XYZ file of C-alpha atoms in Angstrom:
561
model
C -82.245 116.637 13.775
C -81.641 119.885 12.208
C -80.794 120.318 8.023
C -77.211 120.653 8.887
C -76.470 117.479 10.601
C -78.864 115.403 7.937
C -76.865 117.249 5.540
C -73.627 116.185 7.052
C -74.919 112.389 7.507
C -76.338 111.868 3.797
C -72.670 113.260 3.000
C -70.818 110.427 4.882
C -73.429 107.829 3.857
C -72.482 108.300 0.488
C -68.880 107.704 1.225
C -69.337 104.812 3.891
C -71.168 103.061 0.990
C -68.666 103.947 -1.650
C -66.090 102.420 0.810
C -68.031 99.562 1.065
C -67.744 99.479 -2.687
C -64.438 99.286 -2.866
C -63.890 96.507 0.198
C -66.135 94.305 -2.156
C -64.236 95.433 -5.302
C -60.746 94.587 -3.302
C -61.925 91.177 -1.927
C -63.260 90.010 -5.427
C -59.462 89.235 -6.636
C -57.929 88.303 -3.538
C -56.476 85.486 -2.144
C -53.942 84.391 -4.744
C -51.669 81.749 -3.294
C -48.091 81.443 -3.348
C -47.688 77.732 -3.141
C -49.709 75.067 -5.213
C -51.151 72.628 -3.447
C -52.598 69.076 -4.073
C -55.804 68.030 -2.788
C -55.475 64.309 -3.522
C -51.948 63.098 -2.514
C -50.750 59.655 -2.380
C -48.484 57.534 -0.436
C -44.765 57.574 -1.708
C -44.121 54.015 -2.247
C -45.625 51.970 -5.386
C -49.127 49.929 -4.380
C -49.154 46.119 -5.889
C -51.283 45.988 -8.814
C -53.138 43.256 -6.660
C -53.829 41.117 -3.130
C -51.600 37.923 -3.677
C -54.900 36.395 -2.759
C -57.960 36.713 -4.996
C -61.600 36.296 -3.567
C -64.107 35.561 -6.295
C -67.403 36.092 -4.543
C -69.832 39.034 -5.336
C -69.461 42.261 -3.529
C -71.838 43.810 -1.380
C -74.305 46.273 -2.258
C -72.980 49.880 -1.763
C -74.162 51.304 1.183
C -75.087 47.732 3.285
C -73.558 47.630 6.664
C -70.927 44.922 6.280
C -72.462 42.821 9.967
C -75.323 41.964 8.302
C -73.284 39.487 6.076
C -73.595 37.200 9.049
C -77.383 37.416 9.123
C -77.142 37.716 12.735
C -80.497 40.008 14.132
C -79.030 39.954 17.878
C -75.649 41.218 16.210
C -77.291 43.596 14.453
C -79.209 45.221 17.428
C -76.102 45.116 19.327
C -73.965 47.488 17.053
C -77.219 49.436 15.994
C -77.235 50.302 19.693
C -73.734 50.568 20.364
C -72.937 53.014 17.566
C -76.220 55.270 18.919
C -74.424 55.153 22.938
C -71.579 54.473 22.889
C -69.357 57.723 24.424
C -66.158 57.396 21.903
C -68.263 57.573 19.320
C -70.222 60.940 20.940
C -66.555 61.940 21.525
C -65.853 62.147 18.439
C -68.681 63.906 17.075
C -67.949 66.403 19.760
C -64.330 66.968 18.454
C -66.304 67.482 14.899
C -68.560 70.178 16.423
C -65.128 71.372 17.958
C -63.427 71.563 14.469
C -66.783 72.837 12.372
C -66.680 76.027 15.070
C -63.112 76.138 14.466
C -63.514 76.312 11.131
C -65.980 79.476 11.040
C -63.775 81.280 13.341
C -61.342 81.020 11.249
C -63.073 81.754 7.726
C -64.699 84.731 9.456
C -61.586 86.622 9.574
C -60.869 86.833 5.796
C -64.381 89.119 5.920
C -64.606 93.059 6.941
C -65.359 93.185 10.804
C -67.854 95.891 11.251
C -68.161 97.105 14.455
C -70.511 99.901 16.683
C -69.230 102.127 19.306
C -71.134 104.187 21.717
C -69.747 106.380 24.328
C -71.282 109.015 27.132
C -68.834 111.380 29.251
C -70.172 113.482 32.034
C -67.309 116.211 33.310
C -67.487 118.350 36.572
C -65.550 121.621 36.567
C -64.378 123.751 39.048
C -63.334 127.560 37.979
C -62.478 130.278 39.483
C -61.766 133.870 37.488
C -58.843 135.914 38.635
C -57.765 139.227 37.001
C -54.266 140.922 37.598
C -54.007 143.160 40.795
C -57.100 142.159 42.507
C -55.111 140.086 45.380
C -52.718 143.064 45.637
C -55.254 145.872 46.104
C -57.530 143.317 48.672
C -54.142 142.915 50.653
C -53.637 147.167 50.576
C -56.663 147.571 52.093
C -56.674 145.429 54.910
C -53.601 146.708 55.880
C -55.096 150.556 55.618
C -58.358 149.268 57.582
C -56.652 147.529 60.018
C -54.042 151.099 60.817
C -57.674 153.334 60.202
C -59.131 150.225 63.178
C -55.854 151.313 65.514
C -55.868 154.761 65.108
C -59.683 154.979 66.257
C -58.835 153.265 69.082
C -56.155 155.337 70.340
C -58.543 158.050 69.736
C -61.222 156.905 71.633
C -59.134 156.140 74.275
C -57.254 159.667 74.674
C -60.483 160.918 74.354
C -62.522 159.575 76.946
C -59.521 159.427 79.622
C -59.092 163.220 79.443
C -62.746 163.916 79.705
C -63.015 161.729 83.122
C -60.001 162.994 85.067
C -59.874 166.493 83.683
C -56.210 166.979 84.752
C -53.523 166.603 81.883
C -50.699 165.505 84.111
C -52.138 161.681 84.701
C -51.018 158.638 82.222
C -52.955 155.994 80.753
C -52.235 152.633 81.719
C -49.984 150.467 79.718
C -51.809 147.439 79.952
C -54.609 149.306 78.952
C -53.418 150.983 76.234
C -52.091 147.249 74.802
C -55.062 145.259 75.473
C -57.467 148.050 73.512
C -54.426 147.827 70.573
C -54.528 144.462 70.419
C -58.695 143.821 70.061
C -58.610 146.637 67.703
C -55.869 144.830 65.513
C -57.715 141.133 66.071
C -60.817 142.583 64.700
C -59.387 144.300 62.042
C -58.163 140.890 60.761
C -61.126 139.179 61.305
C -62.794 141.747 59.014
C -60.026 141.341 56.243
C -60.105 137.437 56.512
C -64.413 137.297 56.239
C -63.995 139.890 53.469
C -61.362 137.440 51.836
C -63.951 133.868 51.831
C -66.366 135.740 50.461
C -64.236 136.905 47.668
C -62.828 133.683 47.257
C -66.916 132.070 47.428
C -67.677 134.400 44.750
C -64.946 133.674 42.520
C -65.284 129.988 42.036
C -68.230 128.235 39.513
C -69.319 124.509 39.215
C -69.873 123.617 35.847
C -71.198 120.092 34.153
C -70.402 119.193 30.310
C -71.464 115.890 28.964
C -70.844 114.427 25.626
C -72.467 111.876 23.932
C -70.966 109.879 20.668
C -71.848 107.089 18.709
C -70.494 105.523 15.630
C -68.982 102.428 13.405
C -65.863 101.031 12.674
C -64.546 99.082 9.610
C -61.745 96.900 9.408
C -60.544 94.509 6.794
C -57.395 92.928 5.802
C -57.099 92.859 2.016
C -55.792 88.887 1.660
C -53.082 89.343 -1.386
C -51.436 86.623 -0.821
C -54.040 83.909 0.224
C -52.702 83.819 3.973
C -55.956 83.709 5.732
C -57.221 81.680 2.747
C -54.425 78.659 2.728
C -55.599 78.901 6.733
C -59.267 78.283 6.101
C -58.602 75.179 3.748
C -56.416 74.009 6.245
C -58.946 73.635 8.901
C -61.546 72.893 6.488
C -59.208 70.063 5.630
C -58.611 69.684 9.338
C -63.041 69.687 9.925
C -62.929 66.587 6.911
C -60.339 64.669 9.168
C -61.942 64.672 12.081
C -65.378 63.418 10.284
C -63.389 60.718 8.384
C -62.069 59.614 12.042
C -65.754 59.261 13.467
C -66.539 56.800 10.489
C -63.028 55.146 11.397
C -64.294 54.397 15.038
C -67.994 53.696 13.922
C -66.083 50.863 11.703
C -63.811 49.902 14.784
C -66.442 50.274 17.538
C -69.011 47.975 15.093
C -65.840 45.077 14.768
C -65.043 45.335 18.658
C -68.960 44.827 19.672
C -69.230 41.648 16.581
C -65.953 40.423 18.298
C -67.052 40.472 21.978
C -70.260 39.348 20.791
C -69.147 35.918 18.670
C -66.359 35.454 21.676
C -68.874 35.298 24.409
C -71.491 33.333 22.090
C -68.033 30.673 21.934
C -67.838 30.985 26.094
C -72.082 29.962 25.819
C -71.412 27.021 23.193
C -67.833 25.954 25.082
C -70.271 25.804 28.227
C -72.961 23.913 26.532
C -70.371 21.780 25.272
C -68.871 20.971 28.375
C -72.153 20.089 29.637
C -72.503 17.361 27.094
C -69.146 15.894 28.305
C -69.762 16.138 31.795
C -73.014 14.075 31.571
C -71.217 11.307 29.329
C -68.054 10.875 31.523
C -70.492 10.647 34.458
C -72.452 7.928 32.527
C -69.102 6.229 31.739
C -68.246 6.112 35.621
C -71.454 4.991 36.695
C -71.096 1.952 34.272
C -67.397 1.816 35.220
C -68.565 1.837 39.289
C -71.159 -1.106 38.305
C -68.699 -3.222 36.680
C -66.508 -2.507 39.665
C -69.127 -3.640 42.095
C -69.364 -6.798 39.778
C -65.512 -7.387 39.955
C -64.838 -6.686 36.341
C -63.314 -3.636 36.607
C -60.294 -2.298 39.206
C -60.260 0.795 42.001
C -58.240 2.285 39.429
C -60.459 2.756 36.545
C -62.812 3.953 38.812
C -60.392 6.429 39.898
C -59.100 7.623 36.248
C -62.870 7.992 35.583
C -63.614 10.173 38.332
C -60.286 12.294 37.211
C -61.808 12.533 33.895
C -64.778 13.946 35.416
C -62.846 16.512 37.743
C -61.146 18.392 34.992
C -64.443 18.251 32.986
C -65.715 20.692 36.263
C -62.376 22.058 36.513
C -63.558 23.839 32.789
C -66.499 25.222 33.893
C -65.219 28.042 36.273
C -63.160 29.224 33.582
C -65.342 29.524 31.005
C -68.293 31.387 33.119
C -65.453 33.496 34.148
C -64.821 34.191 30.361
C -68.294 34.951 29.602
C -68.803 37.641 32.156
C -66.147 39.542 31.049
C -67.361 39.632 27.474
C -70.793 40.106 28.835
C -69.915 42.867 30.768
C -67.322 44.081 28.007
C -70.500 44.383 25.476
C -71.949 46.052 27.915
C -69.188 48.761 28.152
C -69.441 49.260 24.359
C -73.188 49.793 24.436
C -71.994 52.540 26.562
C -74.355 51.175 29.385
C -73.798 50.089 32.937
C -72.416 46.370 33.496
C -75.627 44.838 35.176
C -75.048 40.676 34.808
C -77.606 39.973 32.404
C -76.371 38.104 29.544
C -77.164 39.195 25.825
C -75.576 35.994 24.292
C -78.868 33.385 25.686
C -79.108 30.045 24.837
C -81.761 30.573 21.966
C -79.234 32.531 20.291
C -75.609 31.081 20.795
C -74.640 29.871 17.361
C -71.981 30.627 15.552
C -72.602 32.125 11.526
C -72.584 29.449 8.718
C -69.133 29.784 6.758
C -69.099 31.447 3.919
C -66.531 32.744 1.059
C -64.312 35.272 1.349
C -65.693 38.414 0.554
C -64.473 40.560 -2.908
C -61.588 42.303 -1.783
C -60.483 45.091 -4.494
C -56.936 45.964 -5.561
C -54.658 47.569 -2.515
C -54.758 51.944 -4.287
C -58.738 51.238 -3.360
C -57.974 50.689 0.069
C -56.869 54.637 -0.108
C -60.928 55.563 -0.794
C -62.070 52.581 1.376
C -60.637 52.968 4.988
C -62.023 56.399 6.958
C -58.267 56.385 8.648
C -56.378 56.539 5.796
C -58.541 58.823 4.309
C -58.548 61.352 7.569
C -54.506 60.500 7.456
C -54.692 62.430 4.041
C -56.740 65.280 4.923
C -54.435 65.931 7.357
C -51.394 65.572 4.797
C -53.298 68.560 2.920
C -54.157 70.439 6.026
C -50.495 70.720 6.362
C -49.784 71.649 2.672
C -52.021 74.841 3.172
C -50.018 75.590 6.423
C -46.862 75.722 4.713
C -48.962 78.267 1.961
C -49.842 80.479 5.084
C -46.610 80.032 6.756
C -44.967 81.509 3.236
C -47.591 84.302 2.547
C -46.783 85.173 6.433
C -43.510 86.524 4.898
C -44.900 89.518 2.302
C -46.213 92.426 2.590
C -49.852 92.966 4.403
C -52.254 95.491 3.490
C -54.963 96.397 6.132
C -57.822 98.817 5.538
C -59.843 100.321 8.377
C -62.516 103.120 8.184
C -64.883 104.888 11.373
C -67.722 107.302 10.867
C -68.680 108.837 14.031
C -71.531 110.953 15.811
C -71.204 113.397 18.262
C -72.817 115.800 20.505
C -72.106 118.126 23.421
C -74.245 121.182 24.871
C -72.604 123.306 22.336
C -72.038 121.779 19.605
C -72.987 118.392 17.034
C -70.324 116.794 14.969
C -70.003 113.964 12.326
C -66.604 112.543 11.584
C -65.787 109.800 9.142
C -62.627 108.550 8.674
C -60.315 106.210 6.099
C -56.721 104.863 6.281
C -54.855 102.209 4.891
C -51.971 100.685 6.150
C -49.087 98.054 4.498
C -46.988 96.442 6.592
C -43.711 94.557 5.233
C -41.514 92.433 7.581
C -37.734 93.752 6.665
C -35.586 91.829 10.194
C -37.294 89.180 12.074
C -34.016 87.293 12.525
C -35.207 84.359 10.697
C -38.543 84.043 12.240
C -40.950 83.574 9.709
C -38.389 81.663 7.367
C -38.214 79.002 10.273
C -41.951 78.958 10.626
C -42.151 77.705 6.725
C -39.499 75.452 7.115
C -41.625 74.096 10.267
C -44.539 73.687 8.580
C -42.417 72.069 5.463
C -41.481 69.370 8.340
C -44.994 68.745 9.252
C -46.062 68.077 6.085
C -43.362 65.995 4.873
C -44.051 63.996 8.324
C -47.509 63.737 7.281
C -46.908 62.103 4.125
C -44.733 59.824 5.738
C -47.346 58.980 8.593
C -49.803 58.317 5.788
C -47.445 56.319 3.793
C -46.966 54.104 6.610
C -50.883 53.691 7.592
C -51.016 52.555 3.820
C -48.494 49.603 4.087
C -50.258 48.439 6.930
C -53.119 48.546 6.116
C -52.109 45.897 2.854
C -50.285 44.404 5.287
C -54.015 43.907 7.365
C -55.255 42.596 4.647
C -52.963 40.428 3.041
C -52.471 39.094 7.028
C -55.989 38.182 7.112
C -56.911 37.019 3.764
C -53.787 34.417 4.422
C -54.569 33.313 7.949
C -58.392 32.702 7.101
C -57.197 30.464 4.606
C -55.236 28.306 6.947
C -57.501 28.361 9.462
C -59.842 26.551 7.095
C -56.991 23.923 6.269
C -56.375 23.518 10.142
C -60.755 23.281 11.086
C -60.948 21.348 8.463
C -57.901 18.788 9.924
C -59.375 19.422 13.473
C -62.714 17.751 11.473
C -60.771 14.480 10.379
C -59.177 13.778 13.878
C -62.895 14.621 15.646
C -63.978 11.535 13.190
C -60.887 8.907 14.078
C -60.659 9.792 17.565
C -64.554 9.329 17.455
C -63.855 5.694 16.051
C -61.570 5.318 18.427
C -63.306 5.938 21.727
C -65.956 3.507 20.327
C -63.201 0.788 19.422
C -61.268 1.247 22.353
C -64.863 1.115 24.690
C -65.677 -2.038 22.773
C -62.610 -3.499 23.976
C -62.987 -2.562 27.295
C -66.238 -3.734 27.497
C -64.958 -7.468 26.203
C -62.198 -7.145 28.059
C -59.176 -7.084 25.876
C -58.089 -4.484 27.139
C -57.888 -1.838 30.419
C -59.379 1.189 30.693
C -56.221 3.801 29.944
C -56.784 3.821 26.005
C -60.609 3.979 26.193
C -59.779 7.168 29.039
C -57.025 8.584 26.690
C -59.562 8.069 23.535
C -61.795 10.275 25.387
C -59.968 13.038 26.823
C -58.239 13.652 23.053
C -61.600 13.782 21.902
C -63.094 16.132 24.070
C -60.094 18.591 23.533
C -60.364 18.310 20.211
C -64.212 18.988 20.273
C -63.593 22.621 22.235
C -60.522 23.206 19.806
C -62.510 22.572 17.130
C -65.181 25.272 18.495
C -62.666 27.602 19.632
C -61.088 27.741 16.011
C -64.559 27.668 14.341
C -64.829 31.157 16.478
C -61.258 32.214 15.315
C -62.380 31.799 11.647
C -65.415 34.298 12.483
C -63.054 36.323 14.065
C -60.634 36.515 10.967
C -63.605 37.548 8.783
C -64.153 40.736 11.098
C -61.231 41.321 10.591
C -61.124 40.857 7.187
C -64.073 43.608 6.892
C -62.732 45.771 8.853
C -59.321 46.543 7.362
C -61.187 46.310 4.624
C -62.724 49.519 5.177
C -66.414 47.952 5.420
C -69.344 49.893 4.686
C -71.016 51.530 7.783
C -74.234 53.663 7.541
C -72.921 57.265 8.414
C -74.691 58.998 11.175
C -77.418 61.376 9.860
C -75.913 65.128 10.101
C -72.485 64.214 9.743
C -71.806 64.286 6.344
C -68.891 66.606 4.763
C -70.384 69.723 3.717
C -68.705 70.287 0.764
C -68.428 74.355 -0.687
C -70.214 75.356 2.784
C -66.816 78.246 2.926
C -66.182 78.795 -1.064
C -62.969 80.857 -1.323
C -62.513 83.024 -4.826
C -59.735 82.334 -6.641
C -56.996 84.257 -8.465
């Protein structure tokens, strides 16, 4: 590289870093917004001061998953499990990856794009040098060679055909005299037209040129009015919904496996229970068959026994039915392969031991308790910075781009550096832009109205649940009192029968109350369990986030005004 050109080049470095400079000094300021936005809204309607019910027992320590309140170890491999396979949970975490690459896509904009170009051109060139007159005077004298060519011929042939006949009075042939014309006038051309390639050869050169260039390009947009800004805190908000809606499923996919799990572990017990009832009645008939054979008993309560019995079997079906489908529905949520093996065994069917109601704080709480409401307002502020963009779309925009370029050819080596700036300022769009803000206006006031909703029904979960839990203690503990009388009487009415004072109907009636009592009894023992998961879950119960998922707070920081 010769002094010249590192001459040239420390020249331009010095001004690609002072631009440089001044793209640092520009973006320092940048970015105010034209629209204030607030990164904690709340619904629009007034939140009770207070759950008309109120739960005195101690809340749970912060952090604990809110399953193991049943101190259930099967449950708690189940969900473990579950929220490690299951594919709407990896869903979502793919729709976070989605949003995360989004969101540097998007951020990377507001930065100078620096970019390197590098070309090579090869050219092939054909010439051919041509001075004024030079056709004319070629075409002159192949006309004068071609009359000199005609001349000699007639010559030559005078000559030779008065030397051979000596006598002066004979005439050469016609024919003759043509033919020799013509071969002198043919080669005459031919001379002129091999005398004109060769010209024509000699005036044409080939000639090969290639150039060779390299260089960068700079190009920022200077963000004045926080457009690109307001756009990456709206998909940064965007990135913190779609976390706050995994935890929302982790909490929903962790109360649909505890659900399936306690409703099949009711199928195992309603089995077992049925079991029980099956090998009394058949006791009862055999006795009832015995006293028959002993005339102390009729066909018919033989018969009504033996009907008792059939719809004791008729149960069975049903309920194995029942538990394969929750077996197989657990399954599902594990996110593995339905395979008939059960997961709710005899050594662990059991229902938890009741216990109080959980603390349950004042309704606003719900707001930082519940992932969905919380991913509802993200997306409320999401919007909010859309309608900033959507406004700064409107002004002016300033754009700054800058090159520096090398070059070289076989005759010469070149360094060119450029700078421009550029404003652009929308003057008629017909309305355009000003119906893009009041679009995303409308989103955002939807928004707020979507979360405002999710709020009031989400009190609405709880209050629902705190109230039915309650009565479903009143009606258990109602379903206990009749289990006891119709307990006293099946053994009245049996002691009766046995004396005989009376037939066999009230003793069968006696029994078949009590039995459907027994599995209504276990059925709403399962409800109340049921009630409680639901209870945690609208709640907003504590799950243990996935490790990696957190909300990486500052990761994009954005300068002020």
């Amino acid at each position: 590289m010769n002094a010249w050109l590192r001459e040239r080049l420390s020249a331009y470095g010095l001004w690609a870093a002072g631009g440089a400079v001044l793209c640092v000094f520009l973006m320092l300021p940048s970015g105010c917004m034209m629209r204030a936005v607030n990164p904690g809204p709340l619904p629009s309607v007034e939140s009770p001061e207070s759950f008309s019910m109120q739960t005195g027992a101690p809340a749970p320590e912060e952090g604990t998953p809110w399953w193991e309140a049943f101190s259930d170890p099967v449950l708690d491999g189940l969900i473990e499990t579950a929220l490690q396979q299951n594919f709407t949970i990896a869903q979502a975490v793919e729709r976070i990856d989605r949003a995360q690459a989004i969101l540097r896509q998007v951020n990377a904009v507001r930065f100078p794009q620096l970019g390197l170009d590098a070309d090579v051109e090869r050219t092939r060139e054909w010439q051919r040098l041509k001075e004024d007159g030079v056709d004319r005077e070629d075409e002159i004298l192949d006309t004068l060679d071609t009359i000199q060519s005609i001349e000699s011929t007639i010559n030559d042939f005078l000559d030779s055909d008065s030397g051979a006949g000596g006598s002066t009075d004979a005439a050469p042939d016609a024919d003759t005299v043509n033919r020799r014309l013509l071969d002198a006038t043919r080669d005459a051309i031919d001379r002129r037209d091999a005398r004109k390639a060769e010209n024509e050869r000699s005036s044409w050169t080939d000639t090969y040129e290639t150039e060779y260039s390299t260089g960068l390009s700079l190009s920022w947009e200077a963000d004045l009015w926080g457009r690109l800004r307001s756009a990456t805190y709206a998909q940064r908000e965007d990135w913190a919904a779609a976390l706050h809606d995994y935890e929302a499923l982790r909490l929903l996919l962790s109360a649909q496996v505890a659900e399936a799990y306690y409703q099949a572990v009711e199928q195992r017990l309603q089995y077992d229970l049925l079991q029980r009832q099956r090998e009394s009645a058949q006791t009862f008939l055999e006795l009832i068959e015995l006293r028959f054979l002993q005339g102390n008993a009729s066909i018919v309560d033989v018969l009504q026994q033996r009907g008792q019995l059939a719809d004791i079997d008729a149960e069975v079906p049903v309920v194995e039915s029942q538990l394969r489908l929750l077996e197989n529905r657990l399954d599902v949520l594990l996110g593995e392969v339905p395979d008939g093996e059960d997961r709710t065994g005899d050594a662990v069917a059991q229902l938890p031991a009741d216990t109080a109601l959980p603390r349950v704080a004042v309704p606003v709480e719900l707001l930082q308790s519940r992932p969905d409401l919380k991913a509802l307002q993200r997306v409320a502020v999401a919007a909010d910075f859309r309608v900033a963009s959507a406004i700064a779309e409107r002004l002016p925009r300033l754009t700054l781009n800058g090159s520096l370029v090398y070059g070289e050819t076989s005759l010469v080596s070149s360094v060119t550096g450029s700078g421009a700036a550029s404003l652009f300022q929308p003057l008629i769009d017909w309305g355009e832009r000003k119906a893009a803000v009041m679009e995303a206006e409308s989103r955002f006031r939807e928004s707020l109205l979507a979360y405002t909703e999710a709020y009031l029904v989400a009190v609405e979960e709880v209050e629902t649940a705190l109230w039915r839990e309650a009565r479903q203690r009143d009606l258990i503990e109602a379903l206990v009192q009749r289990e006891t009388i119709l307990q006293q009487t099946v053994n009245e009415t049996r002691v009766r029968y046995g004396l005989g004072v009376t037939d066999y109907l009230p003793v069968l009636t006696a029994i078949q109350d009590l039995q459907e009592v027994q599995r209504d009894l276990l059925r709403d023992r399962r409800v109340l369990v049921s009630l409680r998961i639901e209870l945690y879950r609208s709640t907003g119960g504590a799950t243990v986030p996935r490790p990696g998922l957190q909300p990486l707070e500052g990761q994009f920081p954005v300068p002020g005004c």
